[in-house]
Amino acid sequence: MKNSLIKKAFSIAAIAAASVMAKDYSGAELYTADTWMYGKFEARMMMAAGSGTVSSMFLYHNDSYIGCDEPWVEVDIEILGKDPNEFQSNIITGNGPAEGCPDKKQYSEKLHPMSPAVNSTYHTYGMEWTPDYVSWTIDGVEVRRTKAGEVNANGHDQVAELRLKPQGLRFNLWASEEPAWVGPWDDKILPVHQFINWVKVYKYTPGEGENGSDFTLDWVDNFDEEDIYRWNYGNWTFDGNRVDLSVYNANVMQGTMILSLTKEGEEGFFGTVPADPADGDAAIKPLAPRQYNATKYSTFNAKGEKINTRNASRYRVDFKL
């Protein structure tokens, strides 16, 4: 099945016209096909930085964008490009806006110092989500824990509100239109990239994990090859985002998933994958130019645009403060 899918993707891509992008810039998003009700999520990454950008890892209920009576459920790690020496943790709950429904989302942002800078080396980022708490870790050290029963500035118990829906794991790289949040935009910084060395997902198994922990390893992706059944790719945009998310800007090369932020028409990665010190002294060679991996396409329309059968093209996420 996989071989036939790849052959189909290559044959259709060869004759399809290029998609017309509405914006001047292209970002990228990677997200899991699966969702979980609680778990532990880790990724080894060198994040992107540059004023105006957002480089992230987050959990998200896929239908949060619907708004009104549909609950918004989200847990964030965000690098605000204006300062690569810190990251923002956040929980978003409540209900998003829709026709006839006001925006009732709740937030609880906190900033945490990072050293060395997030765009100068790899760090291991982690989130634990249980019915009783959400925690964030950096290189194995917990930097924040929010417990059930604690309330945000508006009196909401957000850990309890997260219990309403399962979440998937996502990574994205984009540019916000809110300079007060991320800094002023200057496209001279482009291209910038987020490098993901590996991802680990653990199931929530209270007391049944290794050494009696509450988490049991579900899977690891070292990105030795591209897994089109585990991952999906963003091909949309959302309010407040100055870029279109493009599948061309998510590429697996030399054991690394690379998310890129580029000018429109310059999608792809053409540089050198930075070595992760945790991997030892293995030499990383410059890459030959490569714009995309056609295996990530499944179905195309007449314009050459990917048809997302999971309705992800309707996805919206709100990073606004």
PDB file of C-alpha atoms in Angstrom:
ATOM      1  CA  MET A   1       0.000   0.000   0.000  1.00  0.00           C
ATOM      2  CA  LYS A   2       2.804   2.401   0.903  1.00  0.00           C
ATOM      3  CA  ASN A   3       4.649   1.855  -2.388  1.00  0.00           C
ATOM      4  CA  SER A   4       1.505   2.417  -4.438  1.00  0.00           C
ATOM      5  CA  LEU A   5       0.770   5.573  -2.454  1.00  0.00           C
ATOM      6  CA  ILE A   6       4.243   6.938  -3.126  1.00  0.00           C
ATOM      7  CA  LYS A   7       4.045   6.095  -6.837  1.00  0.00           C
ATOM      8  CA  LYS A   8       0.670   7.798  -7.070  1.00  0.00           C
ATOM      9  CA  ALA A   9       1.995  10.869  -5.311  1.00  0.00           C
ATOM     10  CA  PHE A  10       4.960  11.175  -7.668  1.00  0.00           C
ATOM     11  CA  SER A  11       2.874  10.683 -10.802  1.00  0.00           C
ATOM     12  CA  ILE A  12       0.220  13.198  -9.829  1.00  0.00           C
ATOM     13  CA  ALA A  13       2.745  15.715  -8.524  1.00  0.00           C
ATOM     14  CA  ALA A  14       4.599  15.579 -11.814  1.00  0.00           C
ATOM     15  CA  ILE A  15       1.603  16.808 -13.803  1.00  0.00           C
ATOM     16  CA  ALA A  16      -0.177  18.986 -11.249  1.00  0.00           C
ATOM     17  CA  ALA A  17       0.112  22.747 -11.367  1.00  0.00           C
ATOM     18  CA  ALA A  18       1.751  24.461  -8.411  1.00  0.00           C
ATOM     19  CA  SER A  19      -0.587  25.688  -5.677  1.00  0.00           C
ATOM     20  CA  VAL A  20      -1.188  29.431  -5.564  1.00  0.00           C
ATOM     21  CA  MET A  21      -0.191  30.827  -2.171  1.00  0.00           C
ATOM     22  CA  ALA A  22      -2.093  33.835  -0.876  1.00  0.00           C
ATOM     23  CA  LYS A  23       0.664  35.279   1.331  1.00  0.00           C
ATOM     24  CA  ASP A  24       4.241  36.405   0.811  1.00  0.00           C
ATOM     25  CA  TYR A  25       5.750  33.904   3.248  1.00  0.00           C
ATOM     26  CA  SER A  26       5.586  30.178   3.940  1.00  0.00           C
ATOM     27  CA  GLY A  27       5.863  28.358   7.273  1.00  0.00           C
ATOM     28  CA  ALA A  28       5.333  24.752   8.305  1.00  0.00           C
ATOM     29  CA  GLU A  29       3.358  22.553  10.682  1.00  0.00           C
ATOM     30  CA  LEU A  30       3.785  18.911  11.675  1.00  0.00           C
ATOM     31  CA  TYR A  31       1.076  17.098  13.646  1.00  0.00           C
ATOM     32  CA  THR A  32       0.260  13.565  14.723  1.00  0.00           C
ATOM     33  CA  ALA A  33      -2.483  11.495  13.155  1.00  0.00           C
ATOM     34  CA  ASP A  34      -3.306  10.171  16.637  1.00  0.00           C
ATOM     35  CA  THR A  35      -4.643  11.956  19.705  1.00  0.00           C
ATOM     36  CA  TRP A  36      -4.344  11.039  23.383  1.00  0.00           C
ATOM     37  CA  MET A  37      -6.227  11.571  26.598  1.00  0.00           C
ATOM     38  CA  TYR A  38      -3.245  12.471  28.807  1.00  0.00           C
ATOM     39  CA  GLY A  39       0.379  11.479  28.331  1.00  0.00           C
ATOM     40  CA  LYS A  40       3.982  12.608  28.299  1.00  0.00           C
ATOM     41  CA  PHE A  41       5.501  14.226  25.233  1.00  0.00           C
ATOM     42  CA  GLU A  42       9.179  14.971  24.590  1.00  0.00           C
ATOM     43  CA  ALA A  43      11.171  16.350  21.673  1.00  0.00           C
ATOM     44  CA  ARG A  44      14.835  17.107  21.148  1.00  0.00           C
ATOM     45  CA  MET A  45      15.000  20.362  19.178  1.00  0.00           C
ATOM     46  CA  MET A  46      16.989  23.358  18.079  1.00  0.00           C
ATOM     47  CA  MET A  47      14.333  26.022  17.741  1.00  0.00           C
ATOM     48  CA  ALA A  48      14.057  28.870  15.266  1.00  0.00           C
ATOM     49  CA  ALA A  49      14.477  32.467  16.344  1.00  0.00           C
ATOM     50  CA  GLY A  50      14.186  35.880  14.755  1.00  0.00           C
ATOM     51  CA  SER A  51      11.998  38.851  15.542  1.00  0.00           C
ATOM     52  CA  GLY A  52       8.384  38.273  14.530  1.00  0.00           C
ATOM     53  CA  THR A  53       8.574  34.471  14.517  1.00  0.00           C
ATOM     54  CA  VAL A  54       6.996  31.723  16.638  1.00  0.00           C
ATOM     55  CA  SER A  55       8.637  28.291  16.917  1.00  0.00           C
ATOM     56  CA  SER A  56       6.561  25.806  18.884  1.00  0.00           C
ATOM     57  CA  MET A  57       5.640  22.409  20.287  1.00  0.00           C
ATOM     58  CA  PHE A  58       2.099  22.041  21.587  1.00  0.00           C
ATOM     59  CA  LEU A  59      -0.873  19.824  22.373  1.00  0.00           C
ATOM     60  CA  TYR A  60      -4.176  20.676  20.707  1.00  0.00           C
ATOM     61  CA  HIS A  61      -7.756  19.387  20.482  1.00  0.00           C
ATOM     62  CA  ASN A  62      -8.319  19.218  16.729  1.00  0.00           C
ATOM     63  CA  ASP A  63     -11.835  20.711  16.794  1.00  0.00           C
ATOM     64  CA  SER A  64     -11.028  23.629  19.098  1.00  0.00           C
ATOM     65  CA  TYR A  65     -11.334  26.050  16.174  1.00  0.00           C
ATOM     66  CA  ILE A  66     -15.095  25.374  15.866  1.00  0.00           C
ATOM     67  CA  GLY A  67     -15.831  27.642  18.822  1.00  0.00           C
ATOM     68  CA  CYS A  68     -19.165  28.239  20.551  1.00  0.00           C
ATOM     69  CA  ASP A  69     -19.953  25.072  22.514  1.00  0.00           C
ATOM     70  CA  GLU A  70     -16.856  23.207  21.319  1.00  0.00           C
ATOM     71  CA  PRO A  71     -14.188  23.441  24.050  1.00  0.00           C
ATOM     72  CA  TRP A  72     -10.773  24.879  23.269  1.00  0.00           C
ATOM     73  CA  VAL A  73      -8.092  22.569  24.699  1.00  0.00           C
ATOM     74  CA  GLU A  74      -4.392  23.444  24.208  1.00  0.00           C
ATOM     75  CA  VAL A  75      -1.022  23.295  26.030  1.00  0.00           C
ATOM     76  CA  ASP A  76       1.912  25.262  24.571  1.00  0.00           C
ATOM     77  CA  ILE A  77       5.665  25.575  24.411  1.00  0.00           C
ATOM     78  CA  GLU A  78       6.459  28.644  22.274  1.00  0.00           C
ATOM     79  CA  ILE A  79       9.692  30.377  21.353  1.00  0.00           C
ATOM     80  CA  LEU A  80       8.933  34.013  20.650  1.00  0.00           C
ATOM     81  CA  GLY A  81      11.648  34.892  18.163  1.00  0.00           C
ATOM     82  CA  LYS A  82      12.395  38.318  19.602  1.00  0.00           C
ATOM     83  CA  ASP A  83      14.149  36.610  22.548  1.00  0.00           C
ATOM     84  CA  PRO A  84      15.775  33.177  22.034  1.00  0.00           C
ATOM     85  CA  ASN A  85      16.875  33.166  25.689  1.00  0.00           C
ATOM     86  CA  GLU A  86      13.419  32.251  26.982  1.00  0.00           C
ATOM     87  CA  PHE A  87      10.294  30.291  26.116  1.00  0.00           C
ATOM     88  CA  GLN A  88       6.625  30.774  26.893  1.00  0.00           C
ATOM     89  CA  SER A  89       4.455  28.094  28.503  1.00  0.00           C
ATOM     90  CA  ASN A  90       0.700  28.426  28.226  1.00  0.00           C
ATOM     91  CA  ILE A  91      -2.625  26.651  28.724  1.00  0.00           C
ATOM     92  CA  ILE A  92      -5.576  27.711  26.596  1.00  0.00           C
ATOM     93  CA  THR A  93      -9.081  26.557  27.530  1.00  0.00           C
ATOM     94  CA  GLY A  94     -12.634  27.869  27.329  1.00  0.00           C
ATOM     95  CA  ASN A  95     -14.465  28.405  24.036  1.00  0.00           C
ATOM     96  CA  GLY A  96     -13.370  30.143  20.860  1.00  0.00           C
ATOM     97  CA  PRO A  97     -15.364  32.636  18.807  1.00  0.00           C
ATOM     98  CA  ALA A  98     -17.791  31.764  16.024  1.00  0.00           C
ATOM     99  CA  GLU A  99     -20.814  33.376  14.431  1.00  0.00           C
ATOM    100  CA  GLY A 100     -23.028  34.542  17.261  1.00  0.00           C
ATOM    101  CA  CYS A 101     -20.519  33.432  19.911  1.00  0.00           C
ATOM    102  CA  PRO A 102     -17.944  35.671  21.604  1.00  0.00           C
ATOM    103  CA  ASP A 103     -14.348  34.674  22.280  1.00  0.00           C
ATOM    104  CA  LYS A 104     -14.260  33.095  25.759  1.00  0.00           C
ATOM    105  CA  LYS A 105     -10.799  31.546  25.728  1.00  0.00           C
ATOM    106  CA  GLN A 106      -8.702  31.523  28.886  1.00  0.00           C
ATOM    107  CA  TYR A 107      -4.894  31.828  29.072  1.00  0.00           C
ATOM    108  CA  SER A 108      -2.120  31.401  31.634  1.00  0.00           C
ATOM    109  CA  GLU A 109       1.150  32.468  29.971  1.00  0.00           C
ATOM    110  CA  LYS A 110       4.475  32.334  31.757  1.00  0.00           C
ATOM    111  CA  LEU A 111       8.013  33.065  30.506  1.00  0.00           C
ATOM    112  CA  HIS A 112      11.009  30.906  31.447  1.00  0.00           C
ATOM    113  CA  PRO A 113      14.734  31.650  30.923  1.00  0.00           C
ATOM    114  CA  MET A 114      16.739  29.392  28.604  1.00  0.00           C
ATOM    115  CA  SER A 115      20.498  28.893  28.455  1.00  0.00           C
ATOM    116  CA  PRO A 116      22.159  28.333  26.064  1.00  0.00           C
ATOM    117  CA  ALA A 117      19.849  30.144  23.636  1.00  0.00           C
ATOM    118  CA  VAL A 118      17.248  27.957  21.962  1.00  0.00           C
ATOM    119  CA  ASN A 119      18.601  28.626  18.456  1.00  0.00           C
ATOM    120  CA  SER A 120      22.238  27.914  19.364  1.00  0.00           C
ATOM    121  CA  THR A 121      21.950  24.296  20.501  1.00  0.00           C
ATOM    122  CA  TYR A 122      19.523  21.437  21.045  1.00  0.00           C
ATOM    123  CA  HIS A 123      17.383  21.156  24.178  1.00  0.00           C
ATOM    124  CA  THR A 124      14.962  18.442  25.250  1.00  0.00           C
ATOM    125  CA  TYR A 125      11.471  19.919  25.670  1.00  0.00           C
ATOM    126  CA  GLY A 126       8.812  18.011  27.582  1.00  0.00           C
ATOM    127  CA  MET A 127       5.180  18.255  28.648  1.00  0.00           C
ATOM    128  CA  GLU A 128       3.263  15.973  31.016  1.00  0.00           C
ATOM    129  CA  TRP A 129      -0.528  16.074  30.959  1.00  0.00           C
ATOM    130  CA  THR A 130      -2.572  14.188  33.536  1.00  0.00           C
ATOM    131  CA  PRO A 131      -6.018  14.684  35.104  1.00  0.00           C
ATOM    132  CA  ASP A 132      -4.269  16.254  38.080  1.00  0.00           C
ATOM    133  CA  TYR A 133      -1.561  18.499  36.618  1.00  0.00           C
ATOM    134  CA  VAL A 134       0.274  19.825  33.561  1.00  0.00           C
ATOM    135  CA  SER A 135       4.052  20.254  33.752  1.00  0.00           C
ATOM    136  CA  TRP A 136       6.785  21.558  31.457  1.00  0.00           C
ATOM    137  CA  THR A 137      10.397  20.339  31.501  1.00  0.00           C
ATOM    138  CA  ILE A 138      13.610  21.509  29.846  1.00  0.00           C
ATOM    139  CA  ASP A 139      16.500  19.043  29.606  1.00  0.00           C
ATOM    140  CA  GLY A 140      14.783  16.880  32.203  1.00  0.00           C
ATOM    141  CA  VAL A 141      14.258  19.692  34.740  1.00  0.00           C
ATOM    142  CA  GLU A 142      10.719  20.737  35.587  1.00  0.00           C
ATOM    143  CA  VAL A 143      10.236  24.490  35.132  1.00  0.00           C
ATOM    144  CA  ARG A 144       6.487  24.802  35.694  1.00  0.00           C
ATOM    145  CA  ARG A 145       3.658  22.717  37.134  1.00  0.00           C
ATOM    146  CA  THR A 146       0.011  23.754  37.170  1.00  0.00           C
ATOM    147  CA  LYS A 147      -2.226  21.592  39.344  1.00  0.00           C
ATOM    148  CA  ALA A 148      -5.936  20.886  39.288  1.00  0.00           C
ATOM    149  CA  GLY A 149      -7.603  23.257  41.719  1.00  0.00           C
ATOM    150  CA  GLU A 150      -5.282  26.145  40.872  1.00  0.00           C
ATOM    151  CA  VAL A 151      -6.942  28.966  38.966  1.00  0.00           C
ATOM    152  CA  ASN A 152      -5.762  31.456  36.359  1.00  0.00           C
ATOM    153  CA  ALA A 153      -6.136  35.239  36.594  1.00  0.00           C
ATOM    154  CA  ASN A 154      -9.836  34.937  35.740  1.00  0.00           C
ATOM    155  CA  GLY A 155     -10.590  32.220  38.265  1.00  0.00           C
ATOM    156  CA  HIS A 156     -10.603  29.236  35.860  1.00  0.00           C
ATOM    157  CA  ASP A 157      -9.279  25.791  36.825  1.00  0.00           C
ATOM    158  CA  GLN A 158      -7.649  25.126  33.482  1.00  0.00           C
ATOM    159  CA  VAL A 159      -6.268  21.676  34.326  1.00  0.00           C
ATOM    160  CA  ALA A 160      -9.826  20.553  34.998  1.00  0.00           C
ATOM    161  CA  GLU A 161     -10.991  22.194  31.764  1.00  0.00           C
ATOM    162  CA  LEU A 162      -8.353  20.263  29.787  1.00  0.00           C
ATOM    163  CA  ARG A 163     -10.098  17.000  30.771  1.00  0.00           C
ATOM    164  CA  LEU A 164     -12.853  17.625  28.234  1.00  0.00           C
ATOM    165  CA  LYS A 165     -11.086  16.429  25.062  1.00  0.00           C
ATOM    166  CA  PRO A 166      -8.104  14.402  23.790  1.00  0.00           C
ATOM    167  CA  GLN A 167      -5.193  16.245  22.171  1.00  0.00           C
ATOM    168  CA  GLY A 168      -2.712  15.610  19.395  1.00  0.00           C
ATOM    169  CA  LEU A 169       0.937  16.672  19.341  1.00  0.00           C
ATOM    170  CA  ARG A 170       1.936  19.496  16.993  1.00  0.00           C
ATOM    171  CA  PHE A 171       4.980  21.524  15.996  1.00  0.00           C
ATOM    172  CA  ASN A 172       4.877  24.656  13.894  1.00  0.00           C
ATOM    173  CA  LEU A 173       6.953  27.578  12.682  1.00  0.00           C
ATOM    174  CA  TRP A 174       5.191  30.761  11.616  1.00  0.00           C
ATOM    175  CA  ALA A 175       5.230  34.563  11.895  1.00  0.00           C
ATOM    176  CA  SER A 176       2.754  36.496  13.999  1.00  0.00           C
ATOM    177  CA  GLU A 177       1.281  39.847  13.003  1.00  0.00           C
ATOM    178  CA  GLU A 178       1.439  41.065  16.627  1.00  0.00           C
ATOM    179  CA  PRO A 179       4.779  42.854  17.163  1.00  0.00           C
ATOM    180  CA  ALA A 180       3.971  43.568  20.825  1.00  0.00           C
ATOM    181  CA  TRP A 181       4.069  39.811  21.380  1.00  0.00           C
ATOM    182  CA  VAL A 182       6.836  38.564  19.076  1.00  0.00           C
ATOM    183  CA  GLY A 183       8.736  41.681  17.995  1.00  0.00           C
ATOM    184  CA  PRO A 184       8.703  43.612  14.692  1.00  0.00           C
ATOM    185  CA  TRP A 185       8.857  41.691  11.440  1.00  0.00           C
ATOM    186  CA  ASP A 186      11.862  41.906   9.110  1.00  0.00           C
ATOM    187  CA  ASP A 187      12.032  39.340   6.318  1.00  0.00           C
ATOM    188  CA  LYS A 188      15.785  39.816   5.993  1.00  0.00           C
ATOM    189  CA  ILE A 189      16.143  37.108   8.661  1.00  0.00           C
ATOM    190  CA  LEU A 190      14.717  34.477   6.306  1.00  0.00           C
ATOM    191  CA  PRO A 191      15.081  31.610   5.996  1.00  0.00           C
ATOM    192  CA  VAL A 192      14.969  30.304   9.570  1.00  0.00           C
ATOM    193  CA  HIS A 193      14.511  26.677  10.651  1.00  0.00           C
ATOM    194  CA  GLN A 194      13.383  24.479  13.532  1.00  0.00           C
ATOM    195  CA  PHE A 195      15.310  21.189  13.788  1.00  0.00           C
ATOM    196  CA  ILE A 196      13.652  18.188  15.491  1.00  0.00           C
ATOM    197  CA  ASN A 197      16.109  15.374  16.251  1.00  0.00           C
ATOM    198  CA  TRP A 198      13.587  13.004  17.822  1.00  0.00           C
ATOM    199  CA  VAL A 199      10.109  12.797  19.364  1.00  0.00           C
ATOM    200  CA  LYS A 200       8.894  10.491  22.147  1.00  0.00           C
ATOM    201  CA  VAL A 201       5.275   9.892  23.155  1.00  0.00           C
ATOM    202  CA  TYR A 202       4.287   8.139  26.386  1.00  0.00           C
ATOM    203  CA  LYS A 203       0.844   6.829  27.321  1.00  0.00           C
ATOM    204  CA  TYR A 204      -0.654   7.765  30.685  1.00  0.00           C
ATOM    205  CA  THR A 205      -0.569   4.554  32.764  1.00  0.00           C
ATOM    206  CA  PRO A 206      -0.808   5.510  36.464  1.00  0.00           C
ATOM    207  CA  GLY A 207       1.727   3.523  38.500  1.00  0.00           C
ATOM    208  CA  GLU A 208       2.410   1.086  35.652  1.00  0.00           C
ATOM    209  CA  GLY A 209       5.283   2.824  33.877  1.00  0.00           C
ATOM    210  CA  GLU A 210       9.006   2.276  34.246  1.00  0.00           C
ATOM    211  CA  ASN A 211      10.048   2.303  37.924  1.00  0.00           C
ATOM    212  CA  GLY A 212       6.422   2.784  38.915  1.00  0.00           C
ATOM    213  CA  SER A 213       6.004   6.017  36.977  1.00  0.00           C
ATOM    214  CA  ASP A 214       2.716   7.098  35.455  1.00  0.00           C
ATOM    215  CA  PHE A 215       3.934   6.965  31.842  1.00  0.00           C
ATOM    216  CA  THR A 216       4.726   4.084  29.484  1.00  0.00           C
ATOM    217  CA  LEU A 217       6.654   4.725  26.259  1.00  0.00           C
ATOM    218  CA  ASP A 218       4.297   4.419  23.275  1.00  0.00           C
ATOM    219  CA  TRP A 219       6.657   5.253  20.396  1.00  0.00           C
ATOM    220  CA  VAL A 220       9.847   7.047  19.378  1.00  0.00           C
ATOM    221  CA  ASP A 221      10.507   8.714  16.033  1.00  0.00           C
ATOM    222  CA  ASN A 222      14.168   9.361  15.262  1.00  0.00           C
ATOM    223  CA  PHE A 223      13.282  10.597  11.772  1.00  0.00           C
ATOM    224  CA  ASP A 224      15.495   8.033  10.091  1.00  0.00           C
ATOM    225  CA  GLU A 225      12.811   8.103   7.406  1.00  0.00           C
ATOM    226  CA  GLU A 226       9.567   9.918   6.819  1.00  0.00           C
ATOM    227  CA  ASP A 227       6.507   8.244   8.368  1.00  0.00           C
ATOM    228  CA  ILE A 228       3.492   9.454   6.406  1.00  0.00           C
ATOM    229  CA  TYR A 229       1.125   7.412   8.556  1.00  0.00           C
ATOM    230  CA  ARG A 230       2.247   8.862  11.894  1.00  0.00           C
ATOM    231  CA  TRP A 231       2.456  12.496  10.786  1.00  0.00           C
ATOM    232  CA  ASN A 232       0.348  14.978   8.853  1.00  0.00           C
ATOM    233  CA  TYR A 233       1.403  18.370   7.470  1.00  0.00           C
ATOM    234  CA  GLY A 234      -0.253  21.771   7.614  1.00  0.00           C
ATOM    235  CA  ASN A 235      -1.443  23.365   4.375  1.00  0.00           C
ATOM    236  CA  TRP A 236      -3.520  26.299   5.627  1.00  0.00           C
ATOM    237  CA  THR A 237      -3.219  29.563   7.559  1.00  0.00           C
ATOM    238  CA  PHE A 238      -5.059  31.225  10.452  1.00  0.00           C
ATOM    239  CA  ASP A 239      -5.938  34.683  11.729  1.00  0.00           C
ATOM    240  CA  GLY A 240      -2.967  36.764  12.829  1.00  0.00           C
ATOM    241  CA  ASN A 241      -0.476  34.682  10.828  1.00  0.00           C
ATOM    242  CA  ARG A 242       1.483  36.393   8.054  1.00  0.00           C
ATOM    243  CA  VAL A 243       2.448  33.055   6.428  1.00  0.00           C
ATOM    244  CA  ASP A 244       0.776  30.154   4.668  1.00  0.00           C
ATOM    245  CA  LEU A 245       1.727  26.777   6.125  1.00  0.00           C
ATOM    246  CA  SER A 246       3.289  24.711   3.353  1.00  0.00           C
ATOM    247  CA  VAL A 247       4.103  21.005   3.112  1.00  0.00           C
ATOM    248  CA  TYR A 248       7.200  21.993   1.130  1.00  0.00           C
ATOM    249  CA  ASN A 249       8.655  23.491   4.312  1.00  0.00           C
ATOM    250  CA  ALA A 250       8.565  20.251   6.336  1.00  0.00           C
ATOM    251  CA  ASN A 251      11.355  17.860   5.335  1.00  0.00           C
ATOM    252  CA  VAL A 252      13.097  14.812   6.810  1.00  0.00           C
ATOM    253  CA  MET A 253      16.847  14.811   6.161  1.00  0.00           C
ATOM    254  CA  GLN A 254      19.795  13.115   7.887  1.00  0.00           C
ATOM    255  CA  GLY A 255      17.754  11.896  10.837  1.00  0.00           C
ATOM    256  CA  THR A 256      16.110  15.271  11.429  1.00  0.00           C
ATOM    257  CA  MET A 257      12.688  16.792  10.792  1.00  0.00           C
ATOM    258  CA  ILE A 258      13.225  20.337   9.550  1.00  0.00           C
ATOM    259  CA  LEU A 259      10.484  22.965   9.675  1.00  0.00           C
ATOM    260  CA  SER A 260      11.308  26.085   7.668  1.00  0.00           C
ATOM    261  CA  LEU A 261      10.050  29.656   7.442  1.00  0.00           C
ATOM    262  CA  THR A 262      10.810  31.180   4.047  1.00  0.00           C
ATOM    263  CA  LYS A 263       9.666  33.648   1.468  1.00  0.00           C
ATOM    264  CA  GLU A 264       6.916  32.330  -0.795  1.00  0.00           C
ATOM    265  CA  GLY A 265       8.455  30.508  -3.736  1.00  0.00           C
ATOM    266  CA  GLU A 266      11.660  29.729  -1.808  1.00  0.00           C
ATOM    267  CA  GLU A 267      10.314  26.781   0.206  1.00  0.00           C
ATOM    268  CA  GLY A 268      12.583  23.940   1.240  1.00  0.00           C
ATOM    269  CA  PHE A 269      15.835  23.424   3.125  1.00  0.00           C
ATOM    270  CA  PHE A 270      19.182  23.910   1.380  1.00  0.00           C
ATOM    271  CA  GLY A 271      21.663  24.198   4.226  1.00  0.00           C
ATOM    272  CA  THR A 272      23.452  22.011   6.742  1.00  0.00           C
ATOM    273  CA  VAL A 273      21.707  20.127   9.536  1.00  0.00           C
ATOM    274  CA  PRO A 274      23.359  21.242  12.790  1.00  0.00           C
ATOM    275  CA  ALA A 275      24.838  18.430  14.870  1.00  0.00           C
ATOM    276  CA  ASP A 276      23.271  17.577  18.220  1.00  0.00           C
ATOM    277  CA  PRO A 277      26.055  17.263  20.845  1.00  0.00           C
ATOM    278  CA  ALA A 278      24.059  14.451  22.453  1.00  0.00           C
ATOM    279  CA  ASP A 279      24.616  12.370  19.296  1.00  0.00           C
ATOM    280  CA  GLY A 280      28.407  12.418  19.650  1.00  0.00           C
ATOM    281  CA  ASP A 281      30.949  13.527  17.080  1.00  0.00           C
ATOM    282  CA  ALA A 282      29.265  12.218  13.936  1.00  0.00           C
ATOM    283  CA  ALA A 283      30.018  14.552  11.036  1.00  0.00           C
ATOM    284  CA  ILE A 284      27.074  16.334   9.446  1.00  0.00           C
ATOM    285  CA  LYS A 285      27.616  17.000   5.769  1.00  0.00           C
ATOM    286  CA  PRO A 286      26.003  19.810   3.773  1.00  0.00           C
ATOM    287  CA  LEU A 287      22.844  18.722   2.033  1.00  0.00           C
ATOM    288  CA  ALA A 288      22.152  18.780  -1.654  1.00  0.00           C
ATOM    289  CA  PRO A 289      19.257  21.125  -2.514  1.00  0.00           C
ATOM    290  CA  ARG A 290      15.939  19.406  -1.925  1.00  0.00           C
ATOM    291  CA  GLN A 291      12.601  21.119  -1.867  1.00  0.00           C
ATOM    292  CA  TYR A 292      10.146  18.515  -0.674  1.00  0.00           C
ATOM    293  CA  ASN A 293       9.430  14.837  -0.185  1.00  0.00           C
ATOM    294  CA  ALA A 294       6.522  13.777  -2.357  1.00  0.00           C
ATOM    295  CA  THR A 295       5.645  10.867  -0.059  1.00  0.00           C
ATOM    296  CA  LYS A 296       3.835  13.304   2.225  1.00  0.00           C
ATOM    297  CA  TYR A 297       1.153  13.836  -0.392  1.00  0.00           C
ATOM    298  CA  SER A 298      -1.794  11.477  -0.516  1.00  0.00           C
ATOM    299  CA  THR A 299      -4.472  13.041  -2.723  1.00  0.00           C
ATOM    300  CA  PHE A 300      -4.389  16.118  -4.953  1.00  0.00           C
ATOM    301  CA  ASN A 301      -7.002  18.293  -6.585  1.00  0.00           C
ATOM    302  CA  ALA A 302      -6.709  19.744 -10.069  1.00  0.00           C
ATOM    303  CA  LYS A 303      -4.597  22.641  -8.816  1.00  0.00           C
ATOM    304  CA  GLY A 304      -2.014  20.336  -7.313  1.00  0.00           C
ATOM    305  CA  GLU A 305      -3.139  21.126  -3.770  1.00  0.00           C
ATOM    306  CA  LYS A 306      -3.139  18.377  -1.159  1.00  0.00           C
ATOM    307  CA  ILE A 307      -6.618  17.326  -0.070  1.00  0.00           C
ATOM    308  CA  ASN A 308      -6.563  16.791   3.693  1.00  0.00           C
ATOM    309  CA  THR A 309      -9.109  14.074   4.432  1.00  0.00           C
ATOM    310  CA  ARG A 310      -8.868  14.733   8.162  1.00  0.00           C
ATOM    311  CA  ASN A 311     -10.400  18.215   7.695  1.00  0.00           C
ATOM    312  CA  ALA A 312      -7.210  19.796   8.995  1.00  0.00           C
ATOM    313  CA  SER A 313      -7.536  22.608   6.463  1.00  0.00           C
ATOM    314  CA  ARG A 314     -10.220  24.035   8.745  1.00  0.00           C
ATOM    315  CA  TYR A 315      -7.844  24.076  11.695  1.00  0.00           C
ATOM    316  CA  ARG A 316      -7.256  27.333  13.521  1.00  0.00           C
ATOM    317  CA  VAL A 317      -5.169  27.928  16.583  1.00  0.00           C
ATOM    318  CA  ASP A 318      -5.053  31.072  18.666  1.00  0.00           C
ATOM    319  CA  PHE A 319      -1.687  32.159  20.084  1.00  0.00           C
ATOM    320  CA  LYS A 320      -2.911  35.664  20.871  1.00  0.00           C
ATOM    321  CA  LEU A 321      -2.220  36.963  24.361  1.00  0.00           C
TER     322      LEU A 321
END
